[in-house]
Amino acid sequence: MSDMQSAAATPSVTRREDYRPPDWLLPEIALDFQLDPVRTTVRARLTVVRNEAHDEPLRLDGDGLKLLEVWHNGKRLEEGDWQLDNDRLTIPLEGGEAIVETLVEIAPEKNSQLMGLYASGGILCTQCEAEGFRRITFFPDRPDVLSRYSVRMEADRDRFPVLLSNGECIESGDGEDGRHWARWYDPWPKPCYLFALVAGDLAANRDSFTTRSGKEVALAIWVREADLPKTGHAMAALKDSMAWDERVYGREYDLDQFNIVAVSDFNFGAMENKSLNIFNSRYILADAETATDADFDAIAGVVAHEYFHNWSGNRVTCRDWFQLSLKEGFTVFRDQQFSADQGSEAVARIGDVRMLRAAQFPEDAGPLAHPVRPESYIEISNFYTATVYNKGAELIRMVQAILGPEDFRKGSDLYFERHDGEAATCEDFVTAMEDASGADLGQFRLWYRQAGTPKVTARLDHDAEGARAVLTLSQTVPATPDQAEKRPMAIPLKTALLGEKSGRPIVPERLVMLEEESQEIVFDGLTERPVLSINRHFTAPVTVESNKDPKTLAFLSAHDDDPFARYEAMQQLMVETIIDAVSGRQTDHAPVIEAVRRTLADGDLDKAFIAEAVILPSESFVGDQMLVVDPEAIHKAREALRGDLARSLAEDWRAAYAASSGNAYEYSPAAKGLRRLRAVALGYIAADGADDAPGLAVRQFEGADNMTDRQAALGVLANSDWPERIAALDDFYARYRDDALVLDKWFMVQAMSIRDDTVTAVEALAAHPDFSIENPNRLRSLVGAFGGNQRAFHTASGRGYRFLADFILKADAINPQTAARLLPPLGKWRRFDEQRGAMMRAELERILAAPDLSKDVFEQASKSLG
Ligand code: TRP
Ligand code: ZN
């Protein structure tokens, strides 16, 4: 197979500095599909135009295509008039313009990579980003070649009654032998990664949206008929997103229709194809019975994300894939803003930061670290990362903090206006922000180039007599692969000083720019001893070390006027308490217990915030703070603190549980907050080991009128040694075995269990009849979740490592993209003890030695060995 290669062969590296403009432009393409799952033919008619003077032939990318015919200006070419090597079709052309036509054959049913045209549950659909279009037809598969698409497709009418593509349907009719056809035209020039086609037996939830200039847009969410009742939330989110982008960014939708299709087999979350978004069904389908509050929130976030891409991604696209964060970082930032506007801003921000710390900080600290704008890649699919997406979003957020919201909006207006219809770069974005505001973002640009999470040290010295305080800030950026030397970054830190006694801000919040290796800031006229509150709202994606004692952290967790900073102080207090225990230092749980007690009792706080603030940091987050991770010791120390919190505050947890119970299901920020607090309280009640805890969990599990409460109870039961555990798991399975998305939860809850026998359980689940390695959601629910379960994955025997490596190899033969995304946990080998490290390395070496490894897995495994 063309995309496979042995580890011995050197896979080619693509470098950012090698970018050259395309030799040939492609203003028009006409595609004709004869669709059939077994054998589909694709006729492509390309209008090619020479881009400036050169002697280069036309080069078209292909991947796994069976080439049947090549035509040039209406004449069929003989073999020899063109060349095909390494899946690249080369056709010498004279003159400035030509019509080139190819006919190829593909087999959607055999496409297990889920890139290109494939079949999912009887639906034919496409996924072209990043380089999937070449698996459909020969084409210059790069994002800076923009074309107008005209698409004709024909398929069996009974099996594929609905035929969709980008733009508008301009004609349709019946063909021969029970077939029918449709013709679609998209007036907006687009790169081929935004092409999409769907054919299937689908039903639509239809609605409409009137834009602020009065244009009516027909909306449709296409799913299997039986799933229609689960599309209401996604439709509401779509309409909210459309209105939000008009209100907040002044961006209007630009076609008469907008279609979303949900499919069950999908490599990522969703795809922003022009006017035909294709979604992983888990980000569309929801009702109270089968989806949690977190699922509902994720659906709204992803629907918004894909919709927002219509401007940040489609109208202005990327020049090359190194610029990926231009559309992804900006669009994640936009969807985060949208989500924050739906409920509590602080809780949304806590969620963003939690995600960044769980996924991006470890990436930035490991062998796969790369800048937000990478310098090179072997396989671009490996760069759809937390760094490009989430750190990329933080960069945009910093620009907004530096410019202020008004100038930021001027900057985004200028960016959209200046680059509309173009393939742009990250540099273009920053320049537009500068031009609109007059700000100098020269040093800020380093954030795009330098990998690694900067470490800021902050020390506040108070001189009581002079009524002044000096804040000493310094920064270091850790070395990362290919980047030993770093320059100081421009780090925006929102900072305030609080009075140690009054708890009030005595120096109001202001933006401090740390630009040097070290810097001093003087505060005068202080009447009270100050306490430092820094990186408020998490303005910069850095770690801050300010050696505050537990007393000060507890103080901030109770008094800081920035709710995010309160959360942050509490987290730091908890992490330090756990690390003290792991390191064998004397541990005092009292400050954490006191801080949690106070937070639980604070009537001014909303419940969702309280719930987030009192959750202990995860075992892997604690591990990430340590030079050498001892997973067993971390587990023990964290459980000891959890048990102590449970016992010492037994009455408080029961009160919180009682106060958040008994309300009928409703989807609102307040009701969500109550459910969240209820789940957290139940977890602590269970950790206390009280006799009535199993009964309480079972009652919640059985009596729940929504999946949030039911899954929370199942999680507590799945973590327990109670005899009720098995019955609950069996009951959940029996109830939901026919609902794939809910069954994913059943697998995931067990893969994430803190029980001692989780490895054994996970090995058994891999042999369960409902497990499937072909379906990415199911694979991630079991194997992906297991890789994130620090203690179970790092079981001293090494069984966890072997299990994961076996799956990476098996999955690689089916779906390399998804296989490669399972690999990062093995790359952490440097952070573990010698025995574990050696076993992890051995698995990476075993993977690399496998024959026919994909370049996706090759890149991740070889870089992980470093
Ligand atoms: N552009 C998509 C998004 O962020 C991501 C995506 C969907 C993707 N499917 C993919 C990326 C397949 C690579 C391969 O919204
Ligand atoms: Zn995106």
Coordinates of N, CA, C and O in Angstrom, one line a residue, residues 26-29 139 143 145-151 165-168 184-196 215 217 251-258 272-276 307 309-311 313-317 416-417 419-422:
L26 N -5.9 26.5 -10.2 CA -7.0 25.6 -10.6 C -8.4 26.3 -10.3 O -9.1 25.9 -9.4
P27 N -8.7 27.3 -11.1 CA -9.9 28.1 -10.8 C -11.2 27.3 -10.8 O -12.1 27.6 -10.1
E28 N -11.3 26.2 -11.6 CA -12.5 25.5 -11.7 C -12.3 24.0 -11.7 O -11.3 23.5 -12.2
I29 N -13.2 23.3 -11.0 CA -13.1 21.8 -11.1 C -14.6 21.3 -11.2 O -15.5 21.8 -10.5
F139 N -5.2 15.5 -7.8 CA -5.3 17.0 -7.6 C -4.1 17.6 -6.9 O -3.5 16.8 -6.1
P143 N -3.5 23.5 0.6 CA -4.6 24.5 0.9 C -4.5 25.8 0.1 O -5.5 26.6 0.2
V145 N -4.4 26.2 -3.1 CA -5.0 26.1 -4.4 C -6.5 26.1 -4.3 O -7.1 25.2 -3.7
L146 N -7.1 27.2 -4.7 CA -8.6 27.4 -4.4 C -9.4 27.3 -5.7 O -9.0 27.9 -6.7
S147 N -10.5 26.6 -5.7 CA -11.2 26.3 -6.9 C -12.7 26.5 -6.6 O -13.2 26.3 -5.5
R148 N -13.5 26.8 -7.7 CA -14.9 26.7 -7.7 C -15.3 25.2 -8.0 O -14.9 24.7 -9.0
Y149 N -16.1 24.6 -7.2 CA -16.5 23.2 -7.3 C -17.9 23.1 -7.9 O -18.8 23.7 -7.5
S150 N -17.9 22.2 -9.0 CA -19.2 21.8 -9.5 C -19.3 20.3 -9.4 O -18.3 19.6 -9.9
V151 N -20.3 19.8 -8.8 CA -20.3 18.3 -8.4 C -21.5 17.7 -9.0 O -22.6 18.2 -8.7
S165 N -23.7 17.8 -1.3 CA -22.3 18.3 -1.4 C -22.3 19.8 -1.0 O -23.2 20.3 -0.4
N166 N -21.2 20.5 -1.3 CA -21.0 21.8 -0.8 C -21.9 22.8 -1.7 O -22.1 22.5 -2.9
G167 N -22.3 23.9 -1.1 CA -23.0 24.9 -1.9 C -24.5 24.7 -2.0 O -25.1 24.4 -1.0
E168 N -25.0 24.8 -3.2 CA -26.4 24.7 -3.4 C -26.7 23.6 -4.4 O -26.0 23.4 -5.4
W184 N -24.6 19.8 -7.7 CA -24.3 20.9 -6.7 C -23.3 21.9 -7.2 O -22.4 21.5 -7.9
Y185 N -23.5 23.1 -6.8 CA -22.5 24.1 -7.2 C -22.2 25.0 -5.9 O -23.1 25.5 -5.3
D186 N -20.9 25.2 -5.7 CA -20.4 26.1 -4.6 C -19.7 27.3 -5.2 O -18.7 27.2 -5.8
P187 N -20.4 28.4 -5.1 CA -19.8 29.6 -5.7 C -18.5 30.2 -5.0 O -17.8 31.0 -5.6
W188 N -18.3 29.7 -3.8 CA -17.1 30.2 -3.1 C -15.9 29.4 -3.4 O -15.9 28.2 -3.1
P189 N -14.8 30.0 -3.9 CA -13.6 29.2 -4.2 C -13.1 28.7 -2.9 O -13.1 29.4 -1.9
K190 N -12.6 27.4 -2.9 CA -12.2 26.8 -1.7 C -11.0 25.8 -2.0 O -10.9 25.2 -3.1
P191 N -10.2 25.5 -1.0 CA -9.2 24.5 -1.1 C -9.9 23.1 -1.1 O -11.0 23.0 -0.5
C192 N -9.2 22.1 -1.6 CA -9.9 20.8 -1.7 C -10.1 20.1 -0.4 O -11.0 19.2 -0.3
Y193 N -9.4 20.6 0.7 CA -9.7 19.9 2.0 C -11.1 20.2 2.5 O -11.5 19.6 3.5
L194 N -11.7 21.2 1.9 CA -13.1 21.6 2.3 C -14.2 21.0 1.5 O -15.4 21.3 1.7
F195 N -13.8 20.2 0.5 CA -14.7 19.5 -0.3 C -15.5 18.4 0.5 O -14.9 17.8 1.4
A196 N -16.7 18.2 0.3 CA -17.5 17.2 0.9 C -18.6 16.6 0.1 O -19.2 17.4 -0.8
K215 N -31.2 37.8 5.1 CA -31.2 36.6 4.3 C -31.6 35.4 5.0 O -31.2 35.1 6.2
V217 N -31.6 31.5 5.8 CA -30.7 30.4 5.5 C -31.5 29.1 6.0 O -32.0 29.0 7.1
R251 N -19.7 38.7 11.8 CA -19.6 37.7 10.6 C -20.9 37.1 10.3 O -21.6 36.5 11.2
E252 N -21.3 37.3 9.0 CA -22.6 36.7 8.6 C -22.4 35.5 7.8 O -21.3 35.3 7.1
Y253 N -23.4 34.6 7.7 CA -23.3 33.4 6.9 C -23.5 33.8 5.4 O -24.2 34.8 5.1
D254 N -22.9 33.1 4.5 CA -22.8 33.5 3.1 C -23.4 32.6 2.1 O -23.1 32.7 0.9
L255 N -24.3 31.7 2.4 CA -25.0 30.8 1.5 C -26.4 30.7 1.9 O -26.8 31.0 3.0
D256 N -27.3 30.1 1.0 CA -28.7 29.9 1.3 C -29.0 28.7 2.1 O -30.1 28.5 2.6
Q257 N -28.0 27.8 2.2 CA -28.2 26.6 3.1 C -27.0 26.2 3.9 O -25.9 26.5 3.5
F258 N -27.3 25.6 5.0 CA -26.2 25.1 5.8 C -26.6 23.7 6.3 O -27.7 23.5 6.9
E272 N -15.3 21.0 9.1 CA -16.0 22.3 8.7 C -16.2 22.5 7.2 O -16.3 23.6 6.7
N273 N -16.3 21.4 6.4 CA -16.5 21.5 4.9 C -17.5 22.6 4.6 O -18.5 22.7 5.3
K274 N -17.2 23.4 3.6 CA -18.0 24.5 3.3 C -19.5 24.1 3.1 O -19.9 23.3 2.3
S275 N -20.3 24.7 4.0 CA -21.8 24.5 4.0 C -22.3 23.0 4.2 O -23.4 22.8 4.1
L276 N -21.3 22.1 4.4 CA -21.7 20.7 4.6 C -20.8 20.1 5.7 O -19.9 19.4 5.4
Y307 N -19.0 25.8 12.8 CA -19.7 27.0 12.2 C -18.8 28.2 12.1 O -18.7 28.8 11.0
H309 N -15.7 28.2 11.7 CA -14.7 28.0 10.7 C -15.1 28.6 9.4 O -14.3 28.9 8.5
N310 N -16.4 28.9 9.2 CA -16.8 29.4 7.9 C -16.1 30.7 7.6 O -15.8 31.0 6.4
W311 N -15.8 31.5 8.6 CA -14.9 32.6 8.4 C -13.5 32.3 8.8 O -12.6 32.6 8.0
G313 N -11.2 30.1 8.6 CA -10.8 28.8 8.1 C -11.2 28.6 6.6 O -10.4 28.3 5.7
N314 N -12.5 29.0 6.3 CA -13.0 28.8 5.0 C -12.9 30.1 4.1 O -12.2 30.1 3.1
R315 N -13.5 31.2 4.6 CA -13.4 32.4 3.8 C -11.9 32.9 3.8 O -11.4 33.3 2.8
V316 N -11.3 32.8 5.0 CA -9.8 32.9 5.0 C -9.2 31.6 5.4 O -9.4 31.1 6.5
T317 N -8.5 31.0 4.5 CA -7.9 29.7 4.8 C -6.4 29.7 5.0 O -5.8 30.8 5.2
F416 N -10.1 39.8 8.5 CA -11.1 39.2 7.6 C -11.2 39.9 6.3 O -11.4 39.4 5.2
E417 N -11.2 41.2 6.4 CA -11.4 42.1 5.2 C -10.2 41.9 4.3 O -10.3 41.7 3.1
H419 N -7.9 39.6 4.1 CA -7.5 38.3 3.6 C -8.7 37.4 3.1 O -8.5 36.2 2.8
D420 N -9.9 38.0 3.0 CA -11.0 37.3 2.5 C -10.7 36.7 1.1 O -10.2 37.3 0.2
G421 N -11.0 35.4 1.0 CA -10.8 34.7 -0.3 C -9.3 34.3 -0.5 O -9.0 33.7 -1.5
E422 N -8.5 34.5 0.6 CA -7.1 34.1 0.4 C -6.7 33.0 1.3 O -7.4 32.6 2.3

